PDB file of C-alpha atoms and ligand atoms in Angstrom:
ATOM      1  CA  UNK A 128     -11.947  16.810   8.021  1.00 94.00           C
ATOM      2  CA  UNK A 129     -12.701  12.836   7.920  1.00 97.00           C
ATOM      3  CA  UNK A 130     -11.409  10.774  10.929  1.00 98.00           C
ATOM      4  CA  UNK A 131     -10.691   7.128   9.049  1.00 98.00           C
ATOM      5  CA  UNK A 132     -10.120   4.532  11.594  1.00 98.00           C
ATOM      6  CA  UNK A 133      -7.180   1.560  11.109  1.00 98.00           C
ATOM      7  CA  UNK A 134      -8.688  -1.570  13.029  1.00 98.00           C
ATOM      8  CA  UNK A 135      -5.721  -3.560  12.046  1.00 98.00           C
ATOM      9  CA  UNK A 136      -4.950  -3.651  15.751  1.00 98.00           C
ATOM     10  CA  UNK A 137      -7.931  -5.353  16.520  1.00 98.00           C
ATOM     11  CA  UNK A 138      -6.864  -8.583  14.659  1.00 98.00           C
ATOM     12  CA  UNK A 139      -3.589  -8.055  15.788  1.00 98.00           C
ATOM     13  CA  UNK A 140      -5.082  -9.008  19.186  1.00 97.00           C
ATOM     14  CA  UNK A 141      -7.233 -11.578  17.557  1.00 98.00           C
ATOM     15  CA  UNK A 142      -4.127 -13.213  15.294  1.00 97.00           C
ATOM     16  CA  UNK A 143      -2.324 -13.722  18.717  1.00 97.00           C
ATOM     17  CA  UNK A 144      -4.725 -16.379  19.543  1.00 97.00           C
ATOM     18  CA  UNK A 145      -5.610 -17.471  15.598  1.00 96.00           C
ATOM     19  CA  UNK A 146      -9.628 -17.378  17.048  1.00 96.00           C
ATOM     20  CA  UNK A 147     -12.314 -15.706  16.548  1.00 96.00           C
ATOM     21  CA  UNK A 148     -12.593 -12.745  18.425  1.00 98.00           C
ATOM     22  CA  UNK A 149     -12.011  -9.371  18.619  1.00 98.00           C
ATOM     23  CA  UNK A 150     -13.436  -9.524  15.451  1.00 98.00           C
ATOM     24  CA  UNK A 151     -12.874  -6.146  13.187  1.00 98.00           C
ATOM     25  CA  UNK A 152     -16.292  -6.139  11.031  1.00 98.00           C
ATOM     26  CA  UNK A 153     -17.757  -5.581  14.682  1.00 98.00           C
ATOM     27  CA  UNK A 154     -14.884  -2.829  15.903  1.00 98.00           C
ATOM     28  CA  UNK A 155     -15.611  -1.328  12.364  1.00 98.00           C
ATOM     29  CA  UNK A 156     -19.131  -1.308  13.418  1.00 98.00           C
ATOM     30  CA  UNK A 157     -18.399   0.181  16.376  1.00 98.00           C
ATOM     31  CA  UNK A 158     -16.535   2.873  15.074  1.00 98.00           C
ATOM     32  CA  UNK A 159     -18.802   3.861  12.394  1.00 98.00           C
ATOM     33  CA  UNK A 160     -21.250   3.956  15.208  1.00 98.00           C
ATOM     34  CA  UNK A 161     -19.051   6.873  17.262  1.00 98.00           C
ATOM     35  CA  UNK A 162     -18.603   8.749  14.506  1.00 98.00           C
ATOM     36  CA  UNK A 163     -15.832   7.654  12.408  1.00 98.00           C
ATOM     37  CA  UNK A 164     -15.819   8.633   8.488  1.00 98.00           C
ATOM     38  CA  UNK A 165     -14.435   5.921   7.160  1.00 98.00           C
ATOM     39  CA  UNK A 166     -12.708   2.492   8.239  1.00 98.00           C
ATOM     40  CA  UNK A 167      -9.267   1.663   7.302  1.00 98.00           C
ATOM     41  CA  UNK A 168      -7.449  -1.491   6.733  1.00 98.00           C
ATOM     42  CA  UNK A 169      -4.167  -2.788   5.740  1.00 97.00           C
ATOM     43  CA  UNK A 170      -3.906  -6.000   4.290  1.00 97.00           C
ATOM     44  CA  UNK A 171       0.053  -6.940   4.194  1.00 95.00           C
ATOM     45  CA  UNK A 172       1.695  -9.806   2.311  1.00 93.00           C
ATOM     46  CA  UNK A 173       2.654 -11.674   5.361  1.00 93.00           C
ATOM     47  CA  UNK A 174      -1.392 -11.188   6.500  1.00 95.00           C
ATOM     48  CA  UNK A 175      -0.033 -10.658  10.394  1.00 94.00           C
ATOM     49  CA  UNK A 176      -3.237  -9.229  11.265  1.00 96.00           C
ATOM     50  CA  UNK A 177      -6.134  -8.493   8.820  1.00 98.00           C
ATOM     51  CA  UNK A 178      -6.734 -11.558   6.850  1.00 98.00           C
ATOM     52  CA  UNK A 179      -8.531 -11.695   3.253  1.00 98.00           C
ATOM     53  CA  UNK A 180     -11.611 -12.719   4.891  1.00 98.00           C
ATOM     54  CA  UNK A 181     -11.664  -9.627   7.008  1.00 98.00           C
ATOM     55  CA  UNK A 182     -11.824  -7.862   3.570  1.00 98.00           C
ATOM     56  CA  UNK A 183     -13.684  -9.462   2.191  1.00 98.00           C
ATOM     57  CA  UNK A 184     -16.132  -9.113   5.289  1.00 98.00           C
ATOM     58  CA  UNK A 185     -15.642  -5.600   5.226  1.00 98.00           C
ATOM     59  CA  UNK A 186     -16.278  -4.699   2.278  1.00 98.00           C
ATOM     60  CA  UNK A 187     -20.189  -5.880   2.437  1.00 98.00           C
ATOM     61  CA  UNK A 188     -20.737  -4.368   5.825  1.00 98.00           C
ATOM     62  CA  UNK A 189     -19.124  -0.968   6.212  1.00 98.00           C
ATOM     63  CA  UNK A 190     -21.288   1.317   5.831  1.00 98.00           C
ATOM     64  CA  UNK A 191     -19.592   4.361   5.842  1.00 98.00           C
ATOM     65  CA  UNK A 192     -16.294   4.062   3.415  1.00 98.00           C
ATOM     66  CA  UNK A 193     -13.331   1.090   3.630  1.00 98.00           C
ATOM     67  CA  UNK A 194      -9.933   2.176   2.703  1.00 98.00           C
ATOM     68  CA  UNK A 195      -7.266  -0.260   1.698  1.00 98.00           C
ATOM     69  CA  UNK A 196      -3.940  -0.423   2.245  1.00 98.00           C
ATOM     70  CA  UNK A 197      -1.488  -2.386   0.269  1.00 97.00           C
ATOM     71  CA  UNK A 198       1.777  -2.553  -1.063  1.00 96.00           C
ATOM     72  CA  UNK A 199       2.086  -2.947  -4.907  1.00 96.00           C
ATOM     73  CA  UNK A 200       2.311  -6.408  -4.657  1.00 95.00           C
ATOM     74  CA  UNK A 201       0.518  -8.266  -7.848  1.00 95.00           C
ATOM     75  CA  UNK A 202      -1.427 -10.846  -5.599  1.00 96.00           C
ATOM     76  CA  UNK A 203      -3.030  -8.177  -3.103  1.00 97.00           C
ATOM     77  CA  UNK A 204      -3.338  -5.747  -5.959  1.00 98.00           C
ATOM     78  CA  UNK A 205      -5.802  -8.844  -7.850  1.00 98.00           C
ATOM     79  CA  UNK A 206      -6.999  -9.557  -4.692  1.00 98.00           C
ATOM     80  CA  UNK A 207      -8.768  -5.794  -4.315  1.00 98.00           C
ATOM     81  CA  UNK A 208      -9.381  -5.070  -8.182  1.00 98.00           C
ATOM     82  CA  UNK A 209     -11.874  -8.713  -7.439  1.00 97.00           C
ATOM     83  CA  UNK A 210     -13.079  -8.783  -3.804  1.00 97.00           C
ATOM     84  CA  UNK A 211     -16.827  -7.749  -4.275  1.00 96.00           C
ATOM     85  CA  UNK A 212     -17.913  -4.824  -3.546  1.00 96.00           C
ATOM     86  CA  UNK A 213     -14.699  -3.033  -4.190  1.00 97.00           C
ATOM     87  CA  UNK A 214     -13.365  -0.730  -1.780  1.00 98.00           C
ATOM     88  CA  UNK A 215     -13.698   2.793  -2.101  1.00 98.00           C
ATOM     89  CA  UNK A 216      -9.951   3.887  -1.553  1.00 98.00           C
ATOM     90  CA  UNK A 217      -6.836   2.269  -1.674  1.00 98.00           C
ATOM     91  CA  UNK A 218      -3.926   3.888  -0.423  1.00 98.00           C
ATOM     92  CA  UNK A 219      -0.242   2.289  -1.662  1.00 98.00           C
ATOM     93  CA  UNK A 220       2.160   1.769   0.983  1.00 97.00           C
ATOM     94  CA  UNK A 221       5.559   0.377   1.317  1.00 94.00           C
ATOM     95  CA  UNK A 222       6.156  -2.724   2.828  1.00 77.00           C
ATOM     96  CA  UNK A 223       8.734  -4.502   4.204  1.00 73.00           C
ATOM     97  CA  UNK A 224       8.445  -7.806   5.687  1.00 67.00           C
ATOM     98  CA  UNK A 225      10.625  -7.525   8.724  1.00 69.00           C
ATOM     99  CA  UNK A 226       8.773  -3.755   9.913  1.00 70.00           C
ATOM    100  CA  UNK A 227       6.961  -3.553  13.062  1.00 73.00           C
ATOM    101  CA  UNK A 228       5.476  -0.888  11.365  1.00 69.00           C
ATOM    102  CA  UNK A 229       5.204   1.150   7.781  1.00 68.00           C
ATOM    103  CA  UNK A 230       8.066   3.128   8.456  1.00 73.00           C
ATOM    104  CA  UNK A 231       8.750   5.521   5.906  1.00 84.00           C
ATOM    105  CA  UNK A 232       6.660   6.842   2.524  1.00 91.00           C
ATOM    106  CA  UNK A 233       7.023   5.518  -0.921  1.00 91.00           C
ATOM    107  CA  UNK A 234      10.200   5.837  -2.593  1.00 90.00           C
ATOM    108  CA  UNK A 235       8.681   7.198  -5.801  1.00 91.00           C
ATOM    109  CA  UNK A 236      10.813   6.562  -8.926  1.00 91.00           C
ATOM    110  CA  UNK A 237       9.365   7.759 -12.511  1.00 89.00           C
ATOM    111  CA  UNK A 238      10.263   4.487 -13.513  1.00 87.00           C
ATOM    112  CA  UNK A 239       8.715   2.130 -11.055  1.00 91.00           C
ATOM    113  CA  UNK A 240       6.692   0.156 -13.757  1.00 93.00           C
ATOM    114  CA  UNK A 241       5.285  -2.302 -10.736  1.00 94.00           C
ATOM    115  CA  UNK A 242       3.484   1.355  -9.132  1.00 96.00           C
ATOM    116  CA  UNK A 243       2.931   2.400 -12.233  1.00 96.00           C
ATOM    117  CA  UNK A 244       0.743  -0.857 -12.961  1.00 97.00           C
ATOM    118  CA  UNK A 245      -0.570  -1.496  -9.520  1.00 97.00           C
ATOM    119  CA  UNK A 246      -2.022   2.523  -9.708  1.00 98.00           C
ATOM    120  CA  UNK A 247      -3.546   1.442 -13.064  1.00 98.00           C
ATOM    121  CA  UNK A 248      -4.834  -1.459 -12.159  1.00 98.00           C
ATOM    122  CA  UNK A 249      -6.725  -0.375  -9.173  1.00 98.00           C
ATOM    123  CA  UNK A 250      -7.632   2.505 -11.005  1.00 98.00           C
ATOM    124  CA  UNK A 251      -9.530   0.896 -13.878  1.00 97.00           C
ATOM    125  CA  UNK A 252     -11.305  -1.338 -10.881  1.00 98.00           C
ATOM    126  CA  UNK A 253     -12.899   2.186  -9.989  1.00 98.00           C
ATOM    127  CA  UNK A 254     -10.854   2.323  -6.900  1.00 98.00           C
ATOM    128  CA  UNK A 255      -9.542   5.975  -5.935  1.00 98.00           C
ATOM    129  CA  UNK A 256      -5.902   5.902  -5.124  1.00 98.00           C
ATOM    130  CA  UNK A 257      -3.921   7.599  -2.721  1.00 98.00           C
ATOM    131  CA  UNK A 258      -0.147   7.008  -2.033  1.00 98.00           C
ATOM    132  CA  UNK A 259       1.428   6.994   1.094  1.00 97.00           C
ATOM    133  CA  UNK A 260       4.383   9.758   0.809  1.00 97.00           C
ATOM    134  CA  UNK A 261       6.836  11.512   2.826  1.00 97.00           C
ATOM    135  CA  UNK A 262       6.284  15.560   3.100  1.00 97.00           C
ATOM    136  CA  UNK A 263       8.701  16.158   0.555  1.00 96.00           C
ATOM    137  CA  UNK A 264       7.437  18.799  -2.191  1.00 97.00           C
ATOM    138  CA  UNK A 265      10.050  16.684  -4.780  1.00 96.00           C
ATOM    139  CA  UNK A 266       8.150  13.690  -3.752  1.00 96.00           C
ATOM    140  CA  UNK A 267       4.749  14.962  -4.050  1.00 97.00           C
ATOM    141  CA  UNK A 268       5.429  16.691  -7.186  1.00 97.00           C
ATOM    142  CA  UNK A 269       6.275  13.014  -8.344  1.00 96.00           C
ATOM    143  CA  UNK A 270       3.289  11.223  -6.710  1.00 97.00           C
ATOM    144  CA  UNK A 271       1.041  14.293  -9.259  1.00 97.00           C
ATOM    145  CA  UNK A 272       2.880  12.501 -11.888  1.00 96.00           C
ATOM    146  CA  UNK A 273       1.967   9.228 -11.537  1.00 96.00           C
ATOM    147  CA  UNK A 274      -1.564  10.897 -12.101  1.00 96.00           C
ATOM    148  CA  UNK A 275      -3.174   9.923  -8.804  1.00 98.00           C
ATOM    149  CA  UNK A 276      -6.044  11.674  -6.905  1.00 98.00           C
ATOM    150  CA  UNK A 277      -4.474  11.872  -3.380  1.00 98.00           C
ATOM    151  CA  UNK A 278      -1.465  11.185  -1.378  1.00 98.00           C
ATOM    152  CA  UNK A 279      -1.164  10.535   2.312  1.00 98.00           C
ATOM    153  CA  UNK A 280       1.446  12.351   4.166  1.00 98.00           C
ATOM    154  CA  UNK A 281       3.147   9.995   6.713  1.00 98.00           C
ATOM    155  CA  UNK A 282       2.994  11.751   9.918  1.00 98.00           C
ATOM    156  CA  UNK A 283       5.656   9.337  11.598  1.00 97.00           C
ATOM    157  CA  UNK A 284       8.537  12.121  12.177  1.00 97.00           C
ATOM    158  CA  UNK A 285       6.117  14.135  13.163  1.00 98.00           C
ATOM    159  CA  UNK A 286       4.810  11.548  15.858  1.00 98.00           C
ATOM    160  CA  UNK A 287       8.536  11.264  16.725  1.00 97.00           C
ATOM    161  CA  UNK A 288       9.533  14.905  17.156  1.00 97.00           C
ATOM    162  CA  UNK A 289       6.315  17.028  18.252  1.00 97.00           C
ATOM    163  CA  UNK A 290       7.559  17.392  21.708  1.00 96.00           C
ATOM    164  CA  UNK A 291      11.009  19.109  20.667  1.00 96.00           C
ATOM    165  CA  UNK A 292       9.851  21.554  18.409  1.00 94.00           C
ATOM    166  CA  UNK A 293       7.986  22.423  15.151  1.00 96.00           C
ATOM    167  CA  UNK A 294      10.115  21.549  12.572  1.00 97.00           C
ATOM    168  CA  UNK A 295       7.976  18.774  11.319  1.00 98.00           C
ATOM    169  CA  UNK A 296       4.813  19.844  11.162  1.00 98.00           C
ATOM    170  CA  UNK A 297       6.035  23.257   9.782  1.00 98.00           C
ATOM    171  CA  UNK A 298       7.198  20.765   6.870  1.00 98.00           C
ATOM    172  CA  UNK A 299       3.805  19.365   6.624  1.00 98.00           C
ATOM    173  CA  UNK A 300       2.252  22.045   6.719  1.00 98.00           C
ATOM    174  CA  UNK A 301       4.308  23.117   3.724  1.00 98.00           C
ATOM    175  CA  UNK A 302       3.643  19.637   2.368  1.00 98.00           C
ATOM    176  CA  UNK A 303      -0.166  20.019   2.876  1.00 98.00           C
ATOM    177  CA  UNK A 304      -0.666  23.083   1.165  1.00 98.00           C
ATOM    178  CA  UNK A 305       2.285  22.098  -1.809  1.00 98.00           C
ATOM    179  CA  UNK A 306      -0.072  19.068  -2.689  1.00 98.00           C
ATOM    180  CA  UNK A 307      -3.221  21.122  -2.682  1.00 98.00           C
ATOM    181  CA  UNK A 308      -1.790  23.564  -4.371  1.00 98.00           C
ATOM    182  CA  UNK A 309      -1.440  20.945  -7.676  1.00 98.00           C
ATOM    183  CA  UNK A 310      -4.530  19.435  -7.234  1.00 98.00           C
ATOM    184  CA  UNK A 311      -4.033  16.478  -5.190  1.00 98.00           C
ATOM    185  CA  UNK A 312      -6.382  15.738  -2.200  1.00 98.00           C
ATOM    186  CA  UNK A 313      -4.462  15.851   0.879  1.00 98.00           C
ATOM    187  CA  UNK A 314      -4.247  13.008   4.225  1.00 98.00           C
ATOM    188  CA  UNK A 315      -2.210  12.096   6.904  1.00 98.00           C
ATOM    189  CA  UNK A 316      -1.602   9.496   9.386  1.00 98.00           C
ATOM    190  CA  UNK A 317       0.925   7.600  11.075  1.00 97.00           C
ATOM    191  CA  UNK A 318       1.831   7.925  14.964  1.00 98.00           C
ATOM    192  CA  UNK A 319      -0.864  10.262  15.759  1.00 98.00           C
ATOM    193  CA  UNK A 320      -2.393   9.969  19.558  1.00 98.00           C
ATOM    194  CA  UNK A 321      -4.801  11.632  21.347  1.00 98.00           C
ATOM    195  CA  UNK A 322      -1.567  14.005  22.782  1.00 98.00           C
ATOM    196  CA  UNK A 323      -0.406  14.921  19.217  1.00 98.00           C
ATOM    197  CA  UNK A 324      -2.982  14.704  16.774  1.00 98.00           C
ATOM    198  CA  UNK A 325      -4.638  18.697  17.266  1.00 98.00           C
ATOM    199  CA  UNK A 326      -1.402  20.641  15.192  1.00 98.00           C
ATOM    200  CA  UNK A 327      -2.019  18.016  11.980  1.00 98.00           C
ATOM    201  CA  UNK A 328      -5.972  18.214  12.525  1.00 98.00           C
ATOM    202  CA  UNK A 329      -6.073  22.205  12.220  1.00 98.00           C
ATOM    203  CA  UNK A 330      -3.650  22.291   9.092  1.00 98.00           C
ATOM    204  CA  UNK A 331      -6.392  23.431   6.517  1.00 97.00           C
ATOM    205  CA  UNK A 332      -5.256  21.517   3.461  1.00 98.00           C
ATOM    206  CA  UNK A 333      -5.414  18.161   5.144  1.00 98.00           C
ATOM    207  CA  UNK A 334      -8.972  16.643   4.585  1.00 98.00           C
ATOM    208  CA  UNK A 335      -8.562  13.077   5.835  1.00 98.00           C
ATOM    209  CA  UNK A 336      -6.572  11.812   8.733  1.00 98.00           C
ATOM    210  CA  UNK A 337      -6.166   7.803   9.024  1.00 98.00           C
ATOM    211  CA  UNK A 338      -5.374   7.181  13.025  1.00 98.00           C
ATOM    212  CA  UNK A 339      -5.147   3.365  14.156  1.00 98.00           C
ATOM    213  CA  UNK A 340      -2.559   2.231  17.090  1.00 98.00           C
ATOM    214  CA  UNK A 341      -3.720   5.130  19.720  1.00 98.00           C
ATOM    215  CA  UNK A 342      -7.295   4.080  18.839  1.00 98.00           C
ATOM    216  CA  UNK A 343      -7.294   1.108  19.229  1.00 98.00           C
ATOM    217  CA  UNK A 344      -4.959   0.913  22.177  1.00 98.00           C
ATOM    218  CA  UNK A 345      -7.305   2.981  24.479  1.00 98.00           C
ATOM    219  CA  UNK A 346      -9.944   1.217  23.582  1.00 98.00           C
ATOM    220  CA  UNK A 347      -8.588  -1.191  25.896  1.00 97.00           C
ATOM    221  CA  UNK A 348      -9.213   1.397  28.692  1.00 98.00           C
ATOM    222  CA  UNK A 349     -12.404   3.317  27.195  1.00 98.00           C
ATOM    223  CA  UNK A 350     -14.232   0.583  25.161  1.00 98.00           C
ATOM    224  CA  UNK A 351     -13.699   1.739  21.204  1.00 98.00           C
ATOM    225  CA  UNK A 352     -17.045   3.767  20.827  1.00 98.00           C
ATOM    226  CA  UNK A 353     -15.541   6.025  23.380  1.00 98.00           C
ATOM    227  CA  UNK A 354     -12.069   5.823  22.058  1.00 98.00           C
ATOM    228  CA  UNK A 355     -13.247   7.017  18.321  1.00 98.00           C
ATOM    229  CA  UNK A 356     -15.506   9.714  19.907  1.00 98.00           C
ATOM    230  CA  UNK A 357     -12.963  11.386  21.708  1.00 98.00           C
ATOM    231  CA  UNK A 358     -10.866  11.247  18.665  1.00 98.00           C
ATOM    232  CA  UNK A 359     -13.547  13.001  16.655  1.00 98.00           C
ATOM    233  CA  UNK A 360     -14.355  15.969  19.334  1.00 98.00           C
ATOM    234  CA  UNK A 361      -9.991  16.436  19.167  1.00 98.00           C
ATOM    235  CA  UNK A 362     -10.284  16.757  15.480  1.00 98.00           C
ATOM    236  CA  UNK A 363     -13.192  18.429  15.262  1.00 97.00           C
ATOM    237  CA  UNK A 364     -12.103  21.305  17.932  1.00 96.00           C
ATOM    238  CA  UNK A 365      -8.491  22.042  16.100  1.00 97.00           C
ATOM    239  CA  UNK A 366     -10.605  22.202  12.981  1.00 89.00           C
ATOM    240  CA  UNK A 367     -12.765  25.072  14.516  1.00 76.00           C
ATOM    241  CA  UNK A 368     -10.319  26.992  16.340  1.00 70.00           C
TER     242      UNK A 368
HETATM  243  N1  PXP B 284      -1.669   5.509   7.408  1.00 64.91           N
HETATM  244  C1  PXP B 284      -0.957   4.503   6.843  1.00 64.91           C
HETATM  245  C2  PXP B 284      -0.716   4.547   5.376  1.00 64.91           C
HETATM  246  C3  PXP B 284      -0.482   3.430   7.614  1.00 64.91           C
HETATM  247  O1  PXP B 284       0.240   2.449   7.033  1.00 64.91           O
HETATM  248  C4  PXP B 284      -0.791   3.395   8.987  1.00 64.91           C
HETATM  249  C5  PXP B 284      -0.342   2.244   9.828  1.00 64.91           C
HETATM  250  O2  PXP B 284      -0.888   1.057   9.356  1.00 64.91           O
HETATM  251  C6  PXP B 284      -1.567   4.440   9.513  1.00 64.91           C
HETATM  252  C7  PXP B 284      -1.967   5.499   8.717  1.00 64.91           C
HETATM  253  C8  PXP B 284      -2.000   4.456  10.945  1.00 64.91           C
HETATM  254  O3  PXP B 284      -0.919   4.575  11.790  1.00 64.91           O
HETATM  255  P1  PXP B 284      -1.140   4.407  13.359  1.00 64.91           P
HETATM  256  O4  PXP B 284      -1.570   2.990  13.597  1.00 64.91           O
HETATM  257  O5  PXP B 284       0.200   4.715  13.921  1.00 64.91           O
HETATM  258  O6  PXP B 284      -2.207   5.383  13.759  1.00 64.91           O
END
């Protein structure tokens, strides 16, 4: 199991001043540094809080693996298939302007020539792609279509629900091992926290989780070496149980 971790929240913090500090290539060092597998970023149109420059930063000094996220948007799309060196993973999103956060998966449609030609795209940049999805088995069946290596589970019911039941993570559970099933690498991420995260971590099928907000926000509290590490020994512990 790989623990990627979203810094976006760290130049969330920075954007609300427009300065200089906290600055993410040194939280992504940071991270890397307590353990973390890979470092994840989402660049949105509306560049709220990672900024091309960040990307572009990132990409020459992570060390581990940087993993993009985007929505299928033709500018971003150039903007990764150029910045130099390219990042390892890029993992579609949707986006809409007016979200706090990504709120739902993709809406996959057979016929969605922009996904289609973003997933190409990125594709012949030697970028693996993954595509943020809902655990639906109609919808992952779809994302196999569009002839990608990996989808991304959104965890975000999940995150909402845990404490009343287990009606969502039996579904992404089912989800997990659908998409392995047909040959697609399996992650997950959205709304996980230090409280929830163990149920998603021991699902076998799921090989990469991408965990940012709780991260980042007790970082505040633990300083974000600390933060990542006890993130890691939670993964790591539903993984051998
Ligand atoms: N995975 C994807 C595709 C996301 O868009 C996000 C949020 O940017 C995350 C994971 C991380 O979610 P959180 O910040 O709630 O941990």
């Amino acid at each position: 199991m790989r623990l990627y971790v979203n810094i976006d929240h760290v130049a969330t913090l920075r954007e609300a001043r427009k300065t200089d500090e906290p600055d993410p290539v040194q939280a992504a060092a940071a991270a890397e540094r307590a353990g973390a597998d890979g470092i994840t970023v989402h660049l949105r149109e509306d560049r709220r809080h990672i900024q091309d420059a960040d990307v572009t930063a990132l990409t020459r000094s992570v060390r581990t693996v940087l993993n993009l996220e985007l929505g299928a948007h033709t500018e971003i799309v150039r903007f990764a298939t150029r910045v130099q060196p390219r990042p390892f993973q890029a993992t579609l999103v949707p986006e809409k302007r007016q979200e706090i956060t990504t709120e739902g998966g993709l809406a996959l449609r057979r016929t969605d020539r922009r996904l289609r030609g973003a997933i190409a795209r990125l594709q012949s940049a030697g970028i693996r792609v993954s595509l943020f999805i809902d655990p639906s088995l109609r919808t992952i069946d779809l994302a196999k279509e569009f002839g990608v290596p990996a989808i991304e589970l959104h965890t975000g019911r999940y995150a909402h629900t845990w404490r009343r039941g287990t009606k969502a993570l039996d579904e992404l559970r089912r989800a997990a091992a659908h998409g392995k099933s047909i040959g697609l690498a399996v992650h997950a991420g959205h709304g996980l926290t230090y409280q929830n995260v163990q149920p998603v971590a021991a699902i076998p099928e799921i090989e990469e989780l991408n965990i940012g907000h709780s991260i980042v926000s007790n970082a505040v509290f633990w300083g974000l070496e600390e933060a990542v590490r006890r993130m890691k020994t939670l993964v790591n512990g539903a993984r051998n149980t």
